[in-house]
Short mmCIF file of C-alpha atoms and ligand atoms in Angstrom, two decimals:
data_model
loop_
_atom_site.label_atom_id
_atom_site.label_comp_id
_atom_site.label_asym_id
_atom_site.label_seq_id
_atom_site.Cartn_x
_atom_site.Cartn_y
_atom_site.Cartn_z
CA MET X 17 8.64 -13.65 -13.40
CA GLY X 18 5.95 -13.39 -10.73
CA LYS X 19 6.46 -13.41 -7.00
CA THR X 20 7.16 -16.72 -5.26
CA TRP X 21 5.01 -18.39 -2.64
CA GLU X 22 7.42 -17.35 0.13
CA GLN X 23 7.46 -13.72 -0.97
CA LEU X 24 3.68 -13.50 -1.05
CA GLU X 25 3.33 -15.36 2.22
CA GLU X 26 5.28 -12.56 3.88
CA LEU X 27 2.82 -10.06 2.41
CA GLN X 28 -0.43 -11.93 3.03
CA PRO X 29 0.09 -14.80 5.49
CA VAL X 30 -3.60 -15.42 6.20
CA VAL X 31 -4.67 -15.51 2.56
CA LEU X 32 -1.80 -17.80 1.58
CA LYS X 33 -2.48 -20.20 4.42
CA MET X 34 -6.10 -20.46 3.31
CA LEU X 35 -5.14 -21.08 -0.29
CA ARG X 36 -2.51 -23.64 0.64
CA ASN X 37 -5.13 -25.64 2.53
CA SER X 38 -7.53 -25.48 -0.40
CA LEU X 39 -4.84 -26.73 -2.75
CA LEU X 40 -3.76 -29.55 -0.44
CA LYS X 41 -7.35 -30.67 0.09
CA GLN X 42 -8.15 -30.14 -3.59
CA ARG X 43 -10.98 -27.86 -2.67
CA VAL X 44 -10.22 -24.88 -4.81
CA ALA X 45 -13.32 -22.70 -5.28
CA HIS X 46 -14.77 -21.88 -8.71
CA ALA X 47 -14.65 -18.17 -8.05
CA TYR X 48 -12.63 -16.00 -5.72
CA LEU X 49 -12.97 -12.35 -4.94
CA PHE X 50 -9.73 -10.78 -3.77
CA GLU X 51 -10.43 -7.48 -2.10
CA GLY X 52 -7.89 -5.06 -0.64
CA ALA X 53 -5.96 -1.86 -1.26
CA LYS X 54 -3.66 -1.24 -4.19
CA GLY X 55 -0.26 -2.85 -3.78
CA THR X 56 -1.34 -5.61 -1.41
CA GLY X 57 -0.50 -8.41 -3.87
CA LYS X 58 -3.92 -9.41 -5.24
CA LYS X 59 -2.83 -9.93 -8.83
CA ASP X 60 0.40 -11.67 -7.83
CA VAL X 61 -1.53 -14.09 -5.62
CA GLY X 62 -4.01 -14.73 -8.45
CA LEU X 63 -1.17 -15.60 -10.79
CA LEU X 64 0.53 -17.73 -8.14
CA LEU X 65 -2.64 -19.77 -7.67
CA THR X 66 -3.06 -20.07 -11.40
CA LYS X 67 0.44 -21.52 -11.63
CA ALA X 68 -0.35 -23.88 -8.77
CA LEU X 69 -3.36 -25.13 -10.75
CA PHE X 70 -1.39 -25.80 -13.92
CA CYS X 71 2.10 -26.65 -12.62
CA GLU X 72 3.51 -30.02 -13.71
CA SER X 73 5.69 -30.52 -10.66
CA LEU X 74 4.26 -28.87 -7.57
CA ILE X 75 6.58 -28.53 -4.61
CA ASP X 76 5.17 -29.99 -1.37
CA GLY X 77 1.88 -30.50 -3.17
CA TYR X 78 0.94 -26.82 -3.41
CA LYS X 79 3.81 -24.54 -4.45
CA PRO X 80 4.30 -23.94 -8.18
CA CYS X 81 7.79 -24.92 -9.31
CA GLU X 82 8.28 -21.74 -11.40
CA THR X 83 10.39 -23.66 -13.90
CA CYS X 84 8.12 -26.08 -15.79
CA HIS X 85 6.64 -25.26 -19.18
CA GLN X 86 3.27 -24.30 -17.64
CA CYS X 87 4.71 -22.04 -14.94
CA ARG X 88 6.97 -20.30 -17.42
CA ARG X 89 4.19 -19.64 -19.89
CA ILE X 90 1.96 -18.18 -17.18
CA ASN X 91 4.83 -16.00 -15.96
CA SER X 92 5.38 -14.70 -19.47
CA GLY X 93 1.68 -13.95 -19.84
CA ASN X 94 1.01 -16.29 -22.67
CA HIS X 95 -0.72 -19.43 -21.60
CA PRO X 96 -3.63 -20.32 -23.92
CA ASP X 97 -5.94 -21.34 -21.06
CA VAL X 98 -5.26 -18.37 -18.79
CA HIS X 99 -7.08 -15.12 -19.51
CA LEU X 100 -6.59 -11.71 -18.03
CA VAL X 101 -9.32 -9.08 -18.31
CA GLU X 102 -8.52 -5.47 -17.45
CA PRO X 103 -10.54 -2.26 -17.82
CA ASP X 104 -10.58 -0.96 -21.36
CA GLY X 105 -10.36 2.75 -20.55
CA GLN X 106 -12.66 3.57 -17.64
CA SER X 107 -14.63 0.33 -17.56
CA ILE X 108 -14.77 -3.35 -18.36
CA LYS X 109 -17.20 -3.63 -21.24
CA VAL X 110 -19.74 -6.33 -21.99
CA ASP X 111 -17.84 -7.38 -25.12
CA GLN X 112 -14.79 -8.20 -23.06
CA ILE X 113 -16.85 -10.60 -20.95
CA ARG X 114 -18.53 -12.04 -24.06
CA ASN X 115 -15.14 -12.68 -25.64
CA LEU X 116 -14.10 -14.45 -22.49
CA GLN X 117 -17.21 -16.64 -22.60
CA ALA X 118 -16.64 -17.45 -26.26
CA GLU X 119 -13.12 -18.46 -25.40
CA PHE X 120 -14.38 -20.67 -22.60
CA SER X 121 -17.05 -22.39 -24.64
CA LYS X 122 -14.22 -23.94 -26.64
CA LYS X 123 -12.57 -26.88 -24.98
CA GLY X 124 -9.46 -26.04 -23.06
CA VAL X 125 -6.76 -25.73 -25.66
CA GLU X 126 -4.53 -28.19 -23.87
CA SER X 127 -6.62 -29.47 -21.01
CA LEU X 128 -10.07 -28.97 -19.56
CA LYS X 129 -8.70 -26.45 -17.11
CA LYS X 130 -9.26 -22.75 -17.63
CA VAL X 131 -8.55 -19.76 -15.44
CA TYR X 132 -9.48 -16.13 -15.78
CA LEU X 133 -8.52 -13.08 -13.75
CA ILE X 134 -10.58 -9.91 -13.83
CA VAL X 135 -8.61 -6.92 -12.60
CA ASP X 136 -10.63 -4.02 -11.10
CA ALA X 137 -13.75 -6.17 -11.31
CA ASP X 138 -15.80 -3.33 -9.77
CA LYS X 139 -15.29 -1.42 -13.03
CA MET X 140 -17.50 -3.84 -14.98
CA SER X 141 -20.39 -2.09 -16.69
CA VAL X 142 -23.83 -3.28 -15.55
CA SER X 143 -24.25 -5.36 -18.68
CA ALA X 144 -20.76 -6.81 -18.31
CA ALA X 145 -21.54 -7.73 -14.69
CA ASN X 146 -24.81 -9.38 -15.67
CA SER X 147 -23.08 -11.27 -18.41
CA LEU X 148 -20.44 -12.48 -15.97
CA LEU X 149 -23.12 -13.49 -13.52
CA LYS X 150 -24.61 -16.01 -15.93
CA PHE X 151 -21.14 -17.32 -16.46
CA LEU X 152 -20.54 -17.74 -12.71
CA GLU X 153 -23.84 -19.56 -12.32
CA GLU X 154 -22.83 -22.34 -14.66
CA PRO X 155 -19.17 -22.89 -14.09
CA GLY X 156 -17.38 -25.45 -16.14
CA ALA X 157 -16.04 -28.28 -14.05
CA GLN X 158 -12.51 -26.98 -14.04
CA THR X 159 -12.93 -23.25 -14.42
CA VAL X 160 -11.50 -20.95 -11.79
CA ALA X 161 -12.21 -17.23 -11.67
CA PHE X 162 -10.27 -14.59 -9.76
CA LEU X 163 -12.05 -11.27 -9.39
CA LEU X 164 -9.80 -8.53 -8.04
CA THR X 165 -11.07 -5.30 -6.54
CA GLU X 166 -10.18 -2.37 -4.33
CA GLN X 167 -13.86 -1.50 -3.95
CA PRO X 168 -16.02 -4.56 -3.28
CA GLN X 169 -18.90 -2.34 -2.08
CA GLN X 170 -19.32 -1.24 -5.68
CA MET X 171 -19.99 -4.73 -6.95
CA LEU X 172 -23.30 -6.48 -7.45
CA PRO X 173 -24.23 -8.51 -4.36
CA THR X 174 -25.30 -11.32 -6.67
CA ILE X 175 -21.71 -11.59 -7.89
CA LEU X 176 -20.23 -11.33 -4.41
CA SER X 177 -22.50 -14.12 -3.18
CA ARG X 178 -21.05 -16.49 -5.77
CA CYS X 179 -17.45 -15.87 -4.82
CA GLN X 180 -15.30 -16.94 -1.97
CA ILE X 181 -14.15 -13.59 -0.59
CA LEU X 182 -10.59 -13.16 0.62
CA THR X 183 -9.51 -9.92 2.25
CA PHE X 184 -5.99 -8.67 1.61
CA GLN X 185 -4.57 -6.82 4.60
CA PRO X 186 -2.72 -3.52 4.33
CA LEU X 187 1.01 -4.09 4.61
CA SER X 188 2.48 -3.65 8.09
CA PRO X 189 5.34 -1.11 8.44
CA ASN X 190 7.87 -3.94 8.85
CA VAL X 191 6.73 -5.73 5.73
CA MET X 192 6.66 -2.43 3.89
CA VAL X 193 10.27 -1.69 4.83
CA ASN X 194 11.34 -5.09 3.48
CA GLN X 195 9.35 -4.62 0.29
CA LEU X 196 10.83 -1.16 -0.22
CA LEU X 197 14.38 -2.38 0.37
CA GLU X 198 13.77 -5.22 -2.10
CA ASN X 199 12.64 -2.61 -4.60
CA GLY X 200 15.94 -0.78 -4.22
CA VAL X 201 14.75 2.03 -1.96
CA HIS X 202 17.52 3.53 0.17
CA PRO X 203 17.21 2.48 3.84
CA GLN X 204 17.27 6.13 4.90
CA LYS X 205 14.02 6.61 3.04
CA ALA X 206 12.38 3.20 3.42
CA TYR X 207 11.66 3.63 7.13
CA ILE X 208 10.02 7.02 6.66
CA LEU X 209 7.90 5.85 3.71
CA ALA X 210 6.72 2.76 5.59
CA GLN X 211 5.34 5.00 8.34
CA LEU X 212 3.51 7.24 5.91
CA THR X 213 1.65 4.71 3.79
CA SER X 214 0.78 1.04 3.67
CA ASN X 215 0.42 1.20 -0.10
CA LEU X 216 3.55 -0.09 -1.79
CA GLU X 217 2.94 1.65 -5.10
CA GLU X 218 2.34 4.96 -3.42
CA ALA X 219 5.51 4.53 -1.37
CA LEU X 220 7.54 3.76 -4.50
CA GLU X 221 6.14 6.85 -6.20
CA LEU X 222 6.99 9.03 -3.20
CA ASN X 223 10.48 7.58 -3.16
CA VAL X 224 11.33 9.11 -6.54
CA ASP X 225 9.24 12.22 -5.99
CA GLU X 226 11.35 15.39 -5.88
CA TRP X 227 8.60 17.21 -3.98
CA PHE X 228 8.67 14.58 -1.24
CA ALA X 229 12.46 14.68 -0.95
CA GLN X 230 12.29 18.44 -0.53
CA ALA X 231 9.42 18.09 1.98
CA GLN X 232 11.67 16.19 4.38
CA ASN X 233 14.28 18.97 4.26
CA ILE X 234 11.67 21.60 4.96
CA VAL X 235 10.38 19.71 7.97
CA VAL X 236 13.88 19.57 9.43
CA LYS X 237 14.29 23.26 8.64
CA LEU X 238 11.06 24.12 10.47
CA TYR X 239 12.33 22.20 13.45
CA GLU X 240 15.54 24.23 13.43
CA GLY X 241 13.52 27.43 13.23
CA LEU X 242 11.40 26.33 16.18
CA LYS X 243 14.53 25.61 18.12
CA LYS X 244 15.85 29.14 17.65
CA ASN X 245 12.82 31.28 18.39
CA ARG X 246 9.24 32.07 17.51
CA LEU X 247 10.14 34.72 14.95
CA GLU X 248 12.50 32.42 13.05
CA ALA X 249 9.79 29.77 12.90
CA MET X 250 7.15 32.25 11.67
CA VAL X 251 9.48 33.58 8.98
CA MET X 252 10.26 30.05 7.91
CA LEU X 253 6.54 29.28 7.55
CA GLN X 254 6.24 32.06 4.98
CA SER X 255 9.54 31.57 3.18
CA ASP X 256 9.51 27.77 2.91
CA TRP X 257 6.62 25.88 4.46
CA PHE X 258 3.69 27.45 2.65
CA GLN X 259 5.62 27.63 -0.60
CA HIS X 260 5.94 23.87 -0.51
CA PHE X 261 2.86 22.58 1.29
CA LYS X 262 0.08 24.26 -0.65
CA GLU X 263 -2.78 21.79 -0.92
CA LYS X 264 -4.53 20.27 2.06
CA GLU X 265 -3.16 16.83 1.23
CA GLN X 266 0.37 18.23 1.04
CA LEU X 267 -0.07 19.95 4.41
CA HIS X 268 -1.13 16.66 5.93
CA ARG X 269 1.98 15.07 4.48
CA GLY X 270 4.13 17.82 5.99
CA LEU X 271 2.50 17.43 9.40
CA ASP X 272 2.91 13.66 9.22
CA LEU X 273 6.62 14.14 8.59
CA LEU X 274 6.88 16.63 11.45
CA LEU X 275 5.14 14.13 13.69
CA LEU X 276 7.61 11.41 12.70
CA PHE X 277 10.47 13.76 13.44
CA PHE X 278 9.25 14.37 17.00
CA LYS X 279 8.54 10.68 17.41
CA ASP X 280 12.18 10.02 16.51
CA LEU X 281 13.33 12.41 19.21
CA LEU X 282 11.19 10.51 21.67
CA TYR X 283 12.66 7.19 20.54
CA ILE X 284 16.14 8.55 21.17
CA GLN X 285 15.15 9.58 24.67
CA LEU X 286 13.69 6.13 25.26
CA GLU X 287 16.92 4.65 23.88
CA LYS X 288 15.09 2.89 21.09
CA GLN X 289 17.27 4.18 18.32
CA GLU X 290 16.50 1.22 16.06
CA GLN X 291 12.96 2.63 15.75
CA ILE X 292 14.11 5.93 14.28
CA VAL X 293 12.84 6.63 10.78
CA PHE X 294 14.83 9.77 9.89
CA LYS X 295 17.91 7.59 9.75
CA GLY X 296 19.86 10.11 7.68
CA GLU X 297 19.46 12.71 10.45
CA MET X 298 20.62 10.46 13.28
CA GLU X 299 23.47 12.66 14.50
CA ARG X 300 21.45 15.84 14.50
CA LEU X 301 18.52 14.08 16.15
CA LYS X 302 20.78 12.97 18.98
CA GLN X 303 21.87 16.57 19.52
CA PHE X 304 18.30 17.83 19.43
CA ALA X 305 17.10 15.17 21.84
CA LEU X 306 19.48 16.45 24.51
CA ASN X 307 17.58 19.71 24.66
CA THR X 308 14.09 18.52 25.40
CA SER X 309 12.07 16.21 27.60
CA GLY X 310 9.83 13.25 26.85
CA ARG X 311 6.83 15.00 28.36
CA ARG X 312 7.29 17.99 26.09
CA LEU X 313 7.71 15.80 23.07
CA THR X 314 4.44 13.99 23.68
CA ASP X 315 2.68 17.35 24.22
CA THR X 316 4.06 18.54 20.91
CA MET X 317 2.93 15.39 19.15
CA SER X 318 -0.60 15.88 20.51
CA ALA X 319 -0.51 19.44 19.21
CA ILE X 320 0.44 18.22 15.73
CA LEU X 321 -2.40 15.69 15.73
CA GLU X 322 -4.75 18.45 16.86
CA ALA X 323 -3.52 20.61 13.97
CA LYS X 324 -4.30 17.78 11.54
CA ARG X 325 -7.84 17.58 12.89
CA LYS X 326 -8.27 21.33 12.47
CA LEU X 327 -7.06 21.04 8.91
CA ASP X 328 -9.68 18.38 8.26
CA ALA X 329 -12.29 20.68 9.78
CA ASN X 330 -11.27 23.22 7.12
CA MET X 331 -9.49 25.66 9.38
CA ASN X 332 -7.45 28.23 7.50
CA PRO X 333 -4.03 26.56 7.01
CA GLN X 334 -2.10 29.76 7.73
CA LEU X 335 -3.86 30.17 11.07
CA MET X 336 -3.57 26.47 11.86
CA MET X 337 0.22 26.45 11.34
CA GLU X 338 0.75 29.69 13.28
CA GLN X 339 -1.22 28.32 16.21
CA LEU X 340 0.81 25.15 16.07
CA VAL X 341 4.10 27.03 16.13
CA LEU X 342 2.93 29.11 19.10
CA LYS X 343 1.72 26.01 20.90
CA ILE X 344 5.05 24.24 20.42
CA GLN X 345 6.90 27.34 21.61
CA GLU X 346 4.60 27.88 24.59
CA GLY X 347 5.00 24.35 25.76
CA SER X 348 8.67 25.31 25.44
CA THR X 349 9.64 22.04 23.91
CA PHE X 350 12.97 23.81 23.71
CA VAL X 351 14.86 24.88 26.77
ZN1 ZN R 3 5.62 -25.55 -12.54
#
């Protein structure tokens, strides 16, 4: 079963409001382009709208009932007048669009209405795109197209100009936390993940990623090393940090986690404990927070951000981390 109107409204309030108005005024466009990052709900919204177009007993005049014959068949992916086109390997090929057209030249199997969704529409080959273009130029009276893409800049302007374009926003940290909890992610992890990415799929992958689980432990361990003395921290860099954070991307992830850790300490000092993301470390964080000042914490956070910039500028990671450790120690974040 697909997501309900209420669930998707939480994800994409602006898009859903727009679509609700179109449904209520019976001004649904012939072609929509949904653009936005992975995991922002484009396909779910496409299917929701499709149900709204076919549903036999709309709620409040726009929400699909989810229980009628039409809604159920769309949810199960086998409605004869609803077609889904996805890349066949690396691209969407011209034959896939031709098949779609052939399908549409027949009368609607059960009504005049027909809907198609093209997932990753930017992956259409040039001939597929041109073929689709002709199709968009002469829409059947009751045909609705949903083109979904993460990369609208890679699509033909002639196609874009024939679509109503709706932009799907990245998920806010609060929405992400809710989504993650709904997906069974442990609260202790959900808050950290929501700070690291606004991409739901990526967050869910990280959640079950052994490397990521270990990364959090190493960040806490580095903090403990820093707290003891410079030598401990330097030894820890060699024995743990660089063994785990090898690639540039991984180093960024490690620094992001370190940044969140210091941010948590700051939240404790500001008595905003509900904002803490390392929820599993709450007791230790409280202890740590006693030994430092807000000023030092913000200095340290600036130093971490500076280290991330150096990493992007291709500074040697070894040197970058050593400088960071010295900087944190110098600023004597720890008394
Ligand atoms: Zn229905």
